[in-house]
Amino acid sequence: MNDFTILLVPGAFASSVSATLDLLAAAVTMAPSVGAATPKWKVLSLCEEGPTPLSNGMFIDAKPLPGRVKGDNSIWVIPGLATRSPRAVDLRLEQADAQRGIAALKTHARAGGTVAASCSGVFLLQAAGLLKNRKVTTTWWLASHLQKVEPECVVDANRLVISDGTVWTAGAAFAQTDLMLRLIQARFGNALAEAVSRVLVIDGREAQAPFIVPAMLANGNELIANLSQQIEKSLPNALSVKEMAEKLCISEKTLARRIKAATGKNPSELIQFVRLKRARRLLETTSMSVDQVAEKVGYSDSTALRRLMRKVFNATPRQFRLLNS
């Protein structure tokens, strides 16, 4: 009985695939030392024959996905695809091999099976209808597109890994590492997950928010790019939601709807996020004190800035300064 089924879509990130297999191999090595069961897995490909092509000209041998899929107790894991735009994701899912994978995921889920995916691989779960009424994440730059194509889920782009029932999702391509650690932890316990983390020198991470660029949240959405610029220029006295709506000659309700559709955030969250990103940049590039930075971006004191940075970035102002010292 396998614990994991790694489902490879041609064009998957080579780094995500190799990280998945390396973590599982490390888990096998470490399991006896912590008294855990030994993980077992199989690798299946949507390629009908020959090695499966991955990103950057790499290939991997894997058995083809069977024509008839039976439900099993393994967790099906889909590494992210090396796609460069929302449109590219949509077109990739329309191809015949992706459609076979989507059908297999539906069959596995109907039998009560657990599924997991990172980055653009999450869109296969969406196409299989598995994200409705769930809280999920994906790579931050595709979060707004995922919310658009599946409005009945809640997309939290800040989170690196989210578990909601039998569906696990993770952020950008390298979040595949975090996803696999969490899956190993869920199936084999904390001791094995911690042992694998130590032997591979993997630091625990909780959020991808530090890497999000506000103007890119909407994948080229001109409205959000302009609003982000206007908010930043207005600091420390950030534009209010009312002022932003008046500038666009639309109602606050319409503004909120358009921002939510584009970014998954409400207007107040967008304003706060622009403030925090500006604060981080000042910490990284100037010698201003934390109090001065807080004042520069519109917070009454540094306590508020420290609290929000911890909440959103899972880091303190001092950590951002040390990273660039």
PDB file of C-alpha atoms in Angstrom:
ATOM      1  CA  MET A   1       0.000   0.000   0.000  1.00  0.00           C
ATOM      2  CA  ASN A   2       1.492   3.323  -1.072  1.00  0.00           C
ATOM      3  CA  ASP A   3       1.335   6.420   1.097  1.00  0.00           C
ATOM      4  CA  PHE A   4       1.818   8.839  -1.791  1.00  0.00           C
ATOM      5  CA  THR A   5       1.109   8.896  -5.512  1.00  0.00           C
ATOM      6  CA  ILE A   6       3.176  11.565  -7.274  1.00  0.00           C
ATOM      7  CA  LEU A   7       1.300  12.612 -10.405  1.00  0.00           C
ATOM      8  CA  LEU A   8       3.563  14.274 -12.967  1.00  0.00           C
ATOM      9  CA  VAL A   9       2.218  16.610 -15.599  1.00  0.00           C
ATOM     10  CA  PRO A  10       4.666  17.129 -18.480  1.00  0.00           C
ATOM     11  CA  GLY A  11       6.285  20.520 -17.989  1.00  0.00           C
ATOM     12  CA  ALA A  12       6.270  20.324 -14.181  1.00  0.00           C
ATOM     13  CA  PHE A  13       8.969  22.257 -12.322  1.00  0.00           C
ATOM     14  CA  ALA A  14      11.995  19.969 -12.147  1.00  0.00           C
ATOM     15  CA  SER A  15      12.890  21.486  -8.774  1.00  0.00           C
ATOM     16  CA  SER A  16       9.464  20.663  -7.320  1.00  0.00           C
ATOM     17  CA  VAL A  17       9.599  17.085  -8.581  1.00  0.00           C
ATOM     18  CA  SER A  18      13.132  16.467  -7.323  1.00  0.00           C
ATOM     19  CA  ALA A  19      12.356  18.081  -3.949  1.00  0.00           C
ATOM     20  CA  THR A  20       9.357  15.781  -3.556  1.00  0.00           C
ATOM     21  CA  LEU A  21      11.409  12.666  -4.244  1.00  0.00           C
ATOM     22  CA  ASP A  22      14.381  13.828  -2.168  1.00  0.00           C
ATOM     23  CA  LEU A  23      12.196  14.493   0.878  1.00  0.00           C
ATOM     24  CA  LEU A  24      10.564  11.083   0.594  1.00  0.00           C
ATOM     25  CA  ALA A  25      13.942   9.389   0.178  1.00  0.00           C
ATOM     26  CA  ALA A  26      15.239  11.231   3.253  1.00  0.00           C
ATOM     27  CA  ALA A  27      12.127  10.143   5.159  1.00  0.00           C
ATOM     28  CA  VAL A  28      12.890   6.509   4.326  1.00  0.00           C
ATOM     29  CA  THR A  29      16.431   6.912   5.653  1.00  0.00           C
ATOM     30  CA  MET A  30      15.365   8.689   8.851  1.00  0.00           C
ATOM     31  CA  ALA A  31      12.258   6.639   9.698  1.00  0.00           C
ATOM     32  CA  PRO A  32      14.035   3.854  11.642  1.00  0.00           C
ATOM     33  CA  SER A  33      15.898   6.336  13.855  1.00  0.00           C
ATOM     34  CA  VAL A  34      12.662   7.967  15.052  1.00  0.00           C
ATOM     35  CA  GLY A  35      10.552   4.833  15.206  1.00  0.00           C
ATOM     36  CA  ALA A  36       8.272   5.872  12.334  1.00  0.00           C
ATOM     37  CA  ALA A  37       6.819   3.718   9.586  1.00  0.00           C
ATOM     38  CA  THR A  38       8.685   3.782   6.274  1.00  0.00           C
ATOM     39  CA  PRO A  39       6.988   5.877   3.585  1.00  0.00           C
ATOM     40  CA  LYS A  40       6.109   4.219   0.281  1.00  0.00           C
ATOM     41  CA  TRP A  41       5.172   5.913  -2.954  1.00  0.00           C
ATOM     42  CA  LYS A  42       4.772   5.548  -6.682  1.00  0.00           C
ATOM     43  CA  VAL A  43       5.356   8.031  -9.477  1.00  0.00           C
ATOM     44  CA  LEU A  44       2.836   8.209 -12.315  1.00  0.00           C
ATOM     45  CA  SER A  45       3.029  10.339 -15.420  1.00  0.00           C
ATOM     46  CA  LEU A  46       0.453  11.766 -17.803  1.00  0.00           C
ATOM     47  CA  CYS A  47       2.872  10.900 -20.589  1.00  0.00           C
ATOM     48  CA  GLU A  48       1.633   7.775 -22.367  1.00  0.00           C
ATOM     49  CA  GLU A  49       5.147   6.661 -23.287  1.00  0.00           C
ATOM     50  CA  GLY A  50       8.799   7.613 -22.856  1.00  0.00           C
ATOM     51  CA  PRO A  51      10.419   9.778 -20.188  1.00  0.00           C
ATOM     52  CA  THR A  52       8.371  12.688 -18.806  1.00  0.00           C
ATOM     53  CA  PRO A  53       9.737  16.121 -19.766  1.00  0.00           C
ATOM     54  CA  LEU A  54      10.152  18.575 -16.899  1.00  0.00           C
ATOM     55  CA  SER A  55      11.214  22.214 -16.916  1.00  0.00           C
ATOM     56  CA  ASN A  56      14.590  23.334 -18.269  1.00  0.00           C
ATOM     57  CA  GLY A  57      15.112  20.341 -20.529  1.00  0.00           C
ATOM     58  CA  MET A  58      15.116  17.706 -17.779  1.00  0.00           C
ATOM     59  CA  PHE A  59      13.369  14.315 -17.957  1.00  0.00           C
ATOM     60  CA  ILE A  60      12.303  11.641 -15.504  1.00  0.00           C
ATOM     61  CA  ASP A  61      11.211   8.036 -15.987  1.00  0.00           C
ATOM     62  CA  ALA A  62       7.768   7.214 -14.601  1.00  0.00           C
ATOM     63  CA  LYS A  63       4.992   4.746 -15.233  1.00  0.00           C
ATOM     64  CA  PRO A  64       2.054   6.071 -17.280  1.00  0.00           C
ATOM     65  CA  LEU A  65      -1.187   6.809 -15.450  1.00  0.00           C
ATOM     66  CA  PRO A  66      -3.444   3.756 -15.936  1.00  0.00           C
ATOM     67  CA  GLY A  67      -6.465   4.112 -18.155  1.00  0.00           C
ATOM     68  CA  ARG A  68      -8.712   3.089 -15.284  1.00  0.00           C
ATOM     69  CA  VAL A  69      -7.983   4.623 -11.902  1.00  0.00           C
ATOM     70  CA  LYS A  70      -9.124   3.000  -8.682  1.00  0.00           C
ATOM     71  CA  GLY A  71      -9.456   4.890  -5.436  1.00  0.00           C
ATOM     72  CA  ASP A  72      -6.737   4.153  -2.887  1.00  0.00           C
ATOM     73  CA  ASN A  73      -5.488   5.387   0.444  1.00  0.00           C
ATOM     74  CA  SER A  74      -2.477   7.241  -0.928  1.00  0.00           C
ATOM     75  CA  ILE A  75      -2.215  11.017  -1.006  1.00  0.00           C
ATOM     76  CA  TRP A  76      -2.073  12.180  -4.606  1.00  0.00           C
ATOM     77  CA  VAL A  77       0.535  14.930  -4.989  1.00  0.00           C
ATOM     78  CA  ILE A  78       0.796  17.254  -8.008  1.00  0.00           C
ATOM     79  CA  PRO A  79       3.954  19.418  -8.289  1.00  0.00           C
ATOM     80  CA  GLY A  80       3.509  22.819  -9.930  1.00  0.00           C
ATOM     81  CA  LEU A  81       3.763  23.474 -13.653  1.00  0.00           C
ATOM     82  CA  ALA A  82       6.292  25.814 -15.216  1.00  0.00           C
ATOM     83  CA  THR A  83       3.727  28.231 -16.653  1.00  0.00           C
ATOM     84  CA  ARG A  84       4.327  31.943 -16.989  1.00  0.00           C
ATOM     85  CA  SER A  85       0.855  33.506 -17.131  1.00  0.00           C
ATOM     86  CA  PRO A  86      -2.768  32.823 -16.158  1.00  0.00           C
ATOM     87  CA  ARG A  87      -3.600  32.292 -19.833  1.00  0.00           C
ATOM     88  CA  ALA A  88      -0.827  29.711 -20.124  1.00  0.00           C
ATOM     89  CA  VAL A  89      -2.309  27.833 -17.166  1.00  0.00           C
ATOM     90  CA  ASP A  90      -5.764  27.818 -18.763  1.00  0.00           C
ATOM     91  CA  LEU A  91      -4.423  26.571 -22.098  1.00  0.00           C
ATOM     92  CA  ARG A  92      -2.344  23.856 -20.425  1.00  0.00           C
ATOM     93  CA  LEU A  93      -5.383  22.476 -18.629  1.00  0.00           C
ATOM     94  CA  GLU A  94      -7.259  22.157 -21.911  1.00  0.00           C
ATOM     95  CA  GLN A  95      -4.717  19.697 -23.309  1.00  0.00           C
ATOM     96  CA  ALA A  96      -5.583  16.004 -23.501  1.00  0.00           C
ATOM     97  CA  ASP A  97      -3.023  14.801 -20.970  1.00  0.00           C
ATOM     98  CA  ALA A  98      -4.148  17.353 -18.379  1.00  0.00           C
ATOM     99  CA  GLN A  99      -7.756  16.308 -18.944  1.00  0.00           C
ATOM    100  CA  ARG A 100      -6.797  12.701 -18.184  1.00  0.00           C
ATOM    101  CA  GLY A 101      -5.172  13.831 -14.976  1.00  0.00           C
ATOM    102  CA  ILE A 102      -8.214  15.888 -14.003  1.00  0.00           C
ATOM    103  CA  ALA A 103     -10.504  12.898 -14.575  1.00  0.00           C
ATOM    104  CA  ALA A 104      -8.239  10.699 -12.440  1.00  0.00           C
ATOM    105  CA  LEU A 105      -8.235  13.263  -9.635  1.00  0.00           C
ATOM    106  CA  LYS A 106     -12.037  13.301  -9.675  1.00  0.00           C
ATOM    107  CA  THR A 107     -12.123   9.520  -9.380  1.00  0.00           C
ATOM    108  CA  HIS A 108      -9.641   9.516  -6.512  1.00  0.00           C
ATOM    109  CA  ALA A 109     -11.546  12.259  -4.661  1.00  0.00           C
ATOM    110  CA  ARG A 110     -14.922  10.565  -5.136  1.00  0.00           C
ATOM    111  CA  ALA A 111     -13.466   7.512  -3.408  1.00  0.00           C
ATOM    112  CA  GLY A 112     -12.543   9.682  -0.423  1.00  0.00           C
ATOM    113  CA  GLY A 113      -8.908  10.141  -1.375  1.00  0.00           C
ATOM    114  CA  THR A 114      -6.710  13.047  -0.295  1.00  0.00           C
ATOM    115  CA  VAL A 115      -5.141  15.352  -2.900  1.00  0.00           C
ATOM    116  CA  ALA A 116      -2.322  17.896  -2.650  1.00  0.00           C
ATOM    117  CA  ALA A 117      -0.804  20.384  -5.086  1.00  0.00           C
ATOM    118  CA  SER A 118       1.464  23.397  -5.155  1.00  0.00           C
ATOM    119  CA  CYS A 119       1.789  26.454  -7.357  1.00  0.00           C
ATOM    120  CA  SER A 120      -0.073  26.156 -10.684  1.00  0.00           C
ATOM    121  CA  GLY A 121      -0.698  22.477  -9.956  1.00  0.00           C
ATOM    122  CA  VAL A 122      -3.529  23.706  -7.714  1.00  0.00           C
ATOM    123  CA  PHE A 123      -5.448  24.576 -10.881  1.00  0.00           C
ATOM    124  CA  LEU A 124      -5.763  20.868 -11.710  1.00  0.00           C
ATOM    125  CA  LEU A 125      -7.600  20.459  -8.420  1.00  0.00           C
ATOM    126  CA  GLN A 126      -9.800  23.404  -9.341  1.00  0.00           C
ATOM    127  CA  ALA A 127     -10.563  21.948 -12.771  1.00  0.00           C
ATOM    128  CA  ALA A 128     -11.535  18.707 -11.048  1.00  0.00           C
ATOM    129  CA  GLY A 129     -14.053  20.634  -8.940  1.00  0.00           C
ATOM    130  CA  LEU A 130     -12.231  19.918  -5.680  1.00  0.00           C
ATOM    131  CA  LEU A 131     -11.768  23.459  -4.359  1.00  0.00           C
ATOM    132  CA  LYS A 132     -15.387  24.551  -3.922  1.00  0.00           C
ATOM    133  CA  ASN A 133     -16.208  25.764  -0.419  1.00  0.00           C
ATOM    134  CA  ARG A 134     -12.611  25.289   0.715  1.00  0.00           C
ATOM    135  CA  LYS A 135      -9.859  27.606   1.889  1.00  0.00           C
ATOM    136  CA  VAL A 136      -6.822  27.258  -0.379  1.00  0.00           C
ATOM    137  CA  THR A 137      -3.609  28.877  -1.518  1.00  0.00           C
ATOM    138  CA  THR A 138      -1.424  28.904  -4.612  1.00  0.00           C
ATOM    139  CA  THR A 139       1.544  30.888  -5.867  1.00  0.00           C
ATOM    140  CA  TRP A 140       0.785  34.496  -4.981  1.00  0.00           C
ATOM    141  CA  TRP A 141       0.913  35.799  -8.547  1.00  0.00           C
ATOM    142  CA  LEU A 142      -1.827  33.378  -9.638  1.00  0.00           C
ATOM    143  CA  ALA A 143      -4.022  33.841  -6.557  1.00  0.00           C
ATOM    144  CA  SER A 144      -6.350  36.387  -8.112  1.00  0.00           C
ATOM    145  CA  HIS A 145      -6.809  34.204 -11.193  1.00  0.00           C
ATOM    146  CA  LEU A 146      -7.660  31.202  -9.036  1.00  0.00           C
ATOM    147  CA  GLN A 147     -10.232  33.268  -7.160  1.00  0.00           C
ATOM    148  CA  LYS A 148     -11.699  34.347 -10.478  1.00  0.00           C
ATOM    149  CA  VAL A 149     -12.048  30.855 -11.959  1.00  0.00           C
ATOM    150  CA  GLU A 150     -13.265  29.371  -8.678  1.00  0.00           C
ATOM    151  CA  PRO A 151     -15.264  32.056  -6.839  1.00  0.00           C
ATOM    152  CA  GLU A 152     -16.726  29.465  -4.457  1.00  0.00           C
ATOM    153  CA  CYS A 153     -13.403  28.951  -2.666  1.00  0.00           C
ATOM    154  CA  VAL A 154     -11.441  31.331  -0.429  1.00  0.00           C
ATOM    155  CA  VAL A 155      -7.910  31.987  -1.689  1.00  0.00           C
ATOM    156  CA  ASP A 156      -5.410  33.103   0.954  1.00  0.00           C
ATOM    157  CA  ALA A 157      -2.247  34.005  -0.964  1.00  0.00           C
ATOM    158  CA  ASN A 158      -0.373  34.886   2.230  1.00  0.00           C
ATOM    159  CA  ARG A 159      -0.330  31.299   3.446  1.00  0.00           C
ATOM    160  CA  LEU A 160       2.352  28.877   2.285  1.00  0.00           C
ATOM    161  CA  VAL A 161       0.430  25.653   2.975  1.00  0.00           C
ATOM    162  CA  ILE A 162      -3.264  25.176   3.719  1.00  0.00           C
ATOM    163  CA  SER A 163      -5.026  21.960   4.682  1.00  0.00           C
ATOM    164  CA  ASP A 164      -8.822  21.886   4.316  1.00  0.00           C
ATOM    165  CA  GLY A 165     -10.260  18.431   4.787  1.00  0.00           C
ATOM    166  CA  THR A 166      -8.926  16.114   2.089  1.00  0.00           C
ATOM    167  CA  VAL A 167      -7.432  18.960   0.048  1.00  0.00           C
ATOM    168  CA  TRP A 168      -3.939  20.347   0.629  1.00  0.00           C
ATOM    169  CA  THR A 169      -2.604  23.332  -1.318  1.00  0.00           C
ATOM    170  CA  ALA A 170       0.701  25.206  -1.286  1.00  0.00           C
ATOM    171  CA  GLY A 171       2.183  28.414  -2.677  1.00  0.00           C
ATOM    172  CA  ALA A 172       4.904  28.970  -5.263  1.00  0.00           C
ATOM    173  CA  ALA A 173       7.058  26.200  -6.741  1.00  0.00           C
ATOM    174  CA  PHE A 174       9.508  25.877  -3.844  1.00  0.00           C
ATOM    175  CA  ALA A 175       6.573  25.634  -1.425  1.00  0.00           C
ATOM    176  CA  GLN A 176       6.421  22.031  -2.661  1.00  0.00           C
ATOM    177  CA  THR A 177       9.101  21.385  -0.043  1.00  0.00           C
ATOM    178  CA  ASP A 178       6.916  22.820   2.717  1.00  0.00           C
ATOM    179  CA  LEU A 179       3.924  20.888   1.407  1.00  0.00           C
ATOM    180  CA  MET A 180       5.763  17.563   1.504  1.00  0.00           C
ATOM    181  CA  LEU A 181       7.061  18.204   5.021  1.00  0.00           C
ATOM    182  CA  ARG A 182       3.515  18.899   6.192  1.00  0.00           C
ATOM    183  CA  LEU A 183       2.205  15.770   4.455  1.00  0.00           C
ATOM    184  CA  ILE A 184       4.957  13.638   6.010  1.00  0.00           C
ATOM    185  CA  GLN A 185       4.076  15.149   9.370  1.00  0.00           C
ATOM    186  CA  ALA A 186       0.361  14.440   8.886  1.00  0.00           C
ATOM    187  CA  ARG A 187       0.880  10.811   7.892  1.00  0.00           C
ATOM    188  CA  PHE A 188       3.972   9.818   9.903  1.00  0.00           C
ATOM    189  CA  GLY A 189       4.150  12.254  12.812  1.00  0.00           C
ATOM    190  CA  ASN A 190       6.200  15.222  13.994  1.00  0.00           C
ATOM    191  CA  ALA A 191       9.354  13.263  14.744  1.00  0.00           C
ATOM    192  CA  LEU A 192       9.902  12.107  11.172  1.00  0.00           C
ATOM    193  CA  ALA A 193       9.032  15.495   9.664  1.00  0.00           C
ATOM    194  CA  GLU A 194      11.455  17.231  12.027  1.00  0.00           C
ATOM    195  CA  ALA A 195      14.196  14.695  11.297  1.00  0.00           C
ATOM    196  CA  VAL A 196      13.818  15.203   7.535  1.00  0.00           C
ATOM    197  CA  SER A 197      13.803  18.971   8.013  1.00  0.00           C
ATOM    198  CA  ARG A 198      17.040  18.826  10.009  1.00  0.00           C
ATOM    199  CA  VAL A 199      18.902  16.483   7.699  1.00  0.00           C
ATOM    200  CA  LEU A 200      18.010  18.568   4.629  1.00  0.00           C
ATOM    201  CA  VAL A 201      18.466  21.887   6.490  1.00  0.00           C
ATOM    202  CA  ILE A 202      14.968  23.186   5.785  1.00  0.00           C
ATOM    203  CA  ASP A 203      13.778  26.121   7.876  1.00  0.00           C
ATOM    204  CA  GLY A 204      10.121  26.274   8.825  1.00  0.00           C
ATOM    205  CA  ARG A 205       8.191  28.913   6.900  1.00  0.00           C
ATOM    206  CA  GLU A 206       4.550  29.903   7.230  1.00  0.00           C
ATOM    207  CA  ALA A 207       3.898  32.610   4.661  1.00  0.00           C
ATOM    208  CA  GLN A 208       4.772  33.717   1.146  1.00  0.00           C
ATOM    209  CA  ALA A 209       3.592  37.256   1.884  1.00  0.00           C
ATOM    210  CA  PRO A 210       7.161  38.654   2.131  1.00  0.00           C
ATOM    211  CA  PHE A 211       7.651  37.922  -1.562  1.00  0.00           C
ATOM    212  CA  ILE A 212       4.455  39.481  -2.885  1.00  0.00           C
ATOM    213  CA  VAL A 213       4.792  42.623  -4.995  1.00  0.00           C
ATOM    214  CA  PRO A 214       1.571  44.666  -4.558  1.00  0.00           C
ATOM    215  CA  ALA A 215       1.477  45.977  -8.118  1.00  0.00           C
ATOM    216  CA  MET A 216       1.762  42.413  -9.441  1.00  0.00           C
ATOM    217  CA  LEU A 217      -1.042  40.980  -7.320  1.00  0.00           C
ATOM    218  CA  ALA A 218      -3.493  41.380 -10.159  1.00  0.00           C
ATOM    219  CA  ASN A 219      -1.310  39.962 -12.936  1.00  0.00           C
ATOM    220  CA  GLY A 220      -1.130  43.171 -14.900  1.00  0.00           C
ATOM    221  CA  ASN A 221      -4.434  44.648 -13.704  1.00  0.00           C
ATOM    222  CA  GLU A 222      -3.980  48.344 -14.414  1.00  0.00           C
ATOM    223  CA  LEU A 223      -6.437  49.442 -11.735  1.00  0.00           C
ATOM    224  CA  ILE A 224      -4.562  47.683  -8.923  1.00  0.00           C
ATOM    225  CA  ALA A 225      -1.164  48.788 -10.187  1.00  0.00           C
ATOM    226  CA  ASN A 226      -2.326  52.417 -10.242  1.00  0.00           C
ATOM    227  CA  LEU A 227      -3.987  52.182  -6.847  1.00  0.00           C
ATOM    228  CA  SER A 228      -0.861  50.644  -5.313  1.00  0.00           C
ATOM    229  CA  GLN A 229       1.241  53.496  -6.692  1.00  0.00           C
ATOM    230  CA  GLN A 230      -1.226  56.132  -5.468  1.00  0.00           C
ATOM    231  CA  ILE A 231      -1.373  54.612  -1.998  1.00  0.00           C
ATOM    232  CA  GLU A 232       2.412  54.515  -1.724  1.00  0.00           C
ATOM    233  CA  LYS A 233       2.789  58.099  -2.944  1.00  0.00           C
ATOM    234  CA  SER A 234       0.235  59.290  -0.379  1.00  0.00           C
ATOM    235  CA  LEU A 235       2.112  57.840   2.602  1.00  0.00           C
ATOM    236  CA  PRO A 236       2.276  58.509   5.485  1.00  0.00           C
ATOM    237  CA  ASN A 237      -1.307  59.757   5.115  1.00  0.00           C
ATOM    238  CA  ALA A 238      -2.606  56.878   3.021  1.00  0.00           C
ATOM    239  CA  LEU A 239      -5.600  57.447   0.801  1.00  0.00           C
ATOM    240  CA  SER A 240      -8.843  56.296   2.367  1.00  0.00           C
ATOM    241  CA  VAL A 241     -11.193  53.894   0.600  1.00  0.00           C
ATOM    242  CA  LYS A 242     -13.586  56.787   0.103  1.00  0.00           C
ATOM    243  CA  GLU A 243     -10.881  58.942  -1.510  1.00  0.00           C
ATOM    244  CA  MET A 244      -9.825  56.124  -3.856  1.00  0.00           C
ATOM    245  CA  ALA A 245     -13.435  55.585  -4.933  1.00  0.00           C
ATOM    246  CA  GLU A 246     -13.964  59.303  -5.528  1.00  0.00           C
ATOM    247  CA  LYS A 247     -10.838  59.508  -7.692  1.00  0.00           C
ATOM    248  CA  LEU A 248     -12.242  56.720  -9.881  1.00  0.00           C
ATOM    249  CA  CYS A 249     -15.778  58.168  -9.829  1.00  0.00           C
ATOM    250  CA  ILE A 250     -17.217  54.895  -8.584  1.00  0.00           C
ATOM    251  CA  SER A 251     -18.893  53.810  -5.371  1.00  0.00           C
ATOM    252  CA  GLU A 252     -16.927  52.327  -2.480  1.00  0.00           C
ATOM    253  CA  LYS A 253     -18.882  49.110  -2.944  1.00  0.00           C
ATOM    254  CA  THR A 254     -17.876  48.868  -6.613  1.00  0.00           C
ATOM    255  CA  LEU A 255     -14.248  49.626  -5.747  1.00  0.00           C
ATOM    256  CA  ALA A 256     -14.247  46.927  -3.096  1.00  0.00           C
ATOM    257  CA  ARG A 257     -15.708  44.414  -5.528  1.00  0.00           C
ATOM    258  CA  ARG A 258     -13.114  45.180  -8.205  1.00  0.00           C
ATOM    259  CA  ILE A 259     -10.189  45.007  -5.772  1.00  0.00           C
ATOM    260  CA  LYS A 260     -11.466  41.732  -4.323  1.00  0.00           C
ATOM    261  CA  ALA A 261     -11.899  40.203  -7.774  1.00  0.00           C
ATOM    262  CA  ALA A 262      -8.393  41.216  -8.822  1.00  0.00           C
ATOM    263  CA  THR A 263      -6.399  40.489  -5.667  1.00  0.00           C
ATOM    264  CA  GLY A 264      -8.514  38.506  -3.234  1.00  0.00           C
ATOM    265  CA  LYS A 265      -8.089  41.386  -0.747  1.00  0.00           C
ATOM    266  CA  ASN A 266     -10.466  44.064   0.459  1.00  0.00           C
ATOM    267  CA  PRO A 267      -9.447  47.751   0.046  1.00  0.00           C
ATOM    268  CA  SER A 268      -8.247  48.142   3.636  1.00  0.00           C
ATOM    269  CA  GLU A 269      -6.063  45.040   3.288  1.00  0.00           C
ATOM    270  CA  LEU A 270      -4.548  46.416   0.074  1.00  0.00           C
ATOM    271  CA  ILE A 271      -3.736  49.722   1.786  1.00  0.00           C
ATOM    272  CA  GLN A 272      -2.155  47.921   4.734  1.00  0.00           C
ATOM    273  CA  PHE A 273      -0.176  45.638   2.461  1.00  0.00           C
ATOM    274  CA  VAL A 274       1.282  48.557   0.478  1.00  0.00           C
ATOM    275  CA  ARG A 275       2.224  50.228   3.767  1.00  0.00           C
ATOM    276  CA  LEU A 276       3.989  47.133   5.046  1.00  0.00           C
ATOM    277  CA  LYS A 277       5.885  46.534   1.805  1.00  0.00           C
ATOM    278  CA  ARG A 278       7.042  50.154   1.865  1.00  0.00           C
ATOM    279  CA  ALA A 279       8.128  49.737   5.487  1.00  0.00           C
ATOM    280  CA  ARG A 280      10.063  46.604   4.626  1.00  0.00           C
ATOM    281  CA  ARG A 281      11.842  48.372   1.761  1.00  0.00           C
ATOM    282  CA  LEU A 282      12.848  51.240   4.068  1.00  0.00           C
ATOM    283  CA  LEU A 283      14.189  48.798   6.642  1.00  0.00           C
ATOM    284  CA  GLU A 284      16.219  47.021   3.978  1.00  0.00           C
ATOM    285  CA  THR A 285      17.614  50.086   2.203  1.00  0.00           C
ATOM    286  CA  THR A 286      17.982  52.847   4.816  1.00  0.00           C
ATOM    287  CA  SER A 287      19.393  53.329   8.323  1.00  0.00           C
ATOM    288  CA  MET A 288      16.125  54.770   9.633  1.00  0.00           C
ATOM    289  CA  SER A 289      15.057  53.489  13.043  1.00  0.00           C
ATOM    290  CA  VAL A 290      11.968  51.311  13.348  1.00  0.00           C
ATOM    291  CA  ASP A 291      10.139  54.248  14.935  1.00  0.00           C
ATOM    292  CA  GLN A 292      11.078  56.476  11.997  1.00  0.00           C
ATOM    293  CA  VAL A 293       9.968  53.851   9.482  1.00  0.00           C
ATOM    294  CA  ALA A 294       6.652  53.418  11.292  1.00  0.00           C
ATOM    295  CA  GLU A 295       6.060  57.166  11.157  1.00  0.00           C
ATOM    296  CA  LYS A 296       7.092  57.320   7.487  1.00  0.00           C
ATOM    297  CA  VAL A 297       4.439  54.794   6.422  1.00  0.00           C
ATOM    298  CA  GLY A 298       1.672  56.115   8.658  1.00  0.00           C
ATOM    299  CA  TYR A 299       1.662  54.033  11.827  1.00  0.00           C
ATOM    300  CA  SER A 300       1.310  55.902  15.108  1.00  0.00           C
ATOM    301  CA  ASP A 301       4.094  53.925  16.756  1.00  0.00           C
ATOM    302  CA  SER A 302       6.510  51.088  16.104  1.00  0.00           C
ATOM    303  CA  THR A 303       4.439  48.642  18.168  1.00  0.00           C
ATOM    304  CA  ALA A 304       1.744  48.565  15.498  1.00  0.00           C
ATOM    305  CA  LEU A 305       4.348  48.067  12.771  1.00  0.00           C
ATOM    306  CA  ARG A 306       6.042  45.216  14.643  1.00  0.00           C
ATOM    307  CA  ARG A 307       2.719  43.487  15.318  1.00  0.00           C
ATOM    308  CA  LEU A 308       1.544  43.703  11.707  1.00  0.00           C
ATOM    309  CA  MET A 309       4.890  42.586  10.275  1.00  0.00           C
ATOM    310  CA  ARG A 310       4.806  39.571  12.560  1.00  0.00           C
ATOM    311  CA  LYS A 311       1.226  38.807  11.492  1.00  0.00           C
ATOM    312  CA  VAL A 312       1.673  39.284   7.737  1.00  0.00           C
ATOM    313  CA  PHE A 313       5.349  38.435   7.142  1.00  0.00           C
ATOM    314  CA  ASN A 314       6.001  36.197  10.160  1.00  0.00           C
ATOM    315  CA  ALA A 315       9.110  38.278  10.797  1.00  0.00           C
ATOM    316  CA  THR A 316      10.224  41.250  12.855  1.00  0.00           C
ATOM    317  CA  PRO A 317      11.564  44.557  11.483  1.00  0.00           C
ATOM    318  CA  ARG A 318      14.971  43.624  12.895  1.00  0.00           C
ATOM    319  CA  GLN A 319      15.036  40.407  10.849  1.00  0.00           C
ATOM    320  CA  PHE A 320      14.515  42.348   7.616  1.00  0.00           C
ATOM    321  CA  ARG A 321      17.340  44.687   8.564  1.00  0.00           C
ATOM    322  CA  LEU A 322      19.705  41.819   9.415  1.00  0.00           C
ATOM    323  CA  LEU A 323      18.993  40.087   6.098  1.00  0.00           C
ATOM    324  CA  ASN A 324      20.435  43.064   4.256  1.00  0.00           C
ATOM    325  CA  SER A 325      23.187  44.165   6.617  1.00  0.00           C
TER     326      SER A 325
END
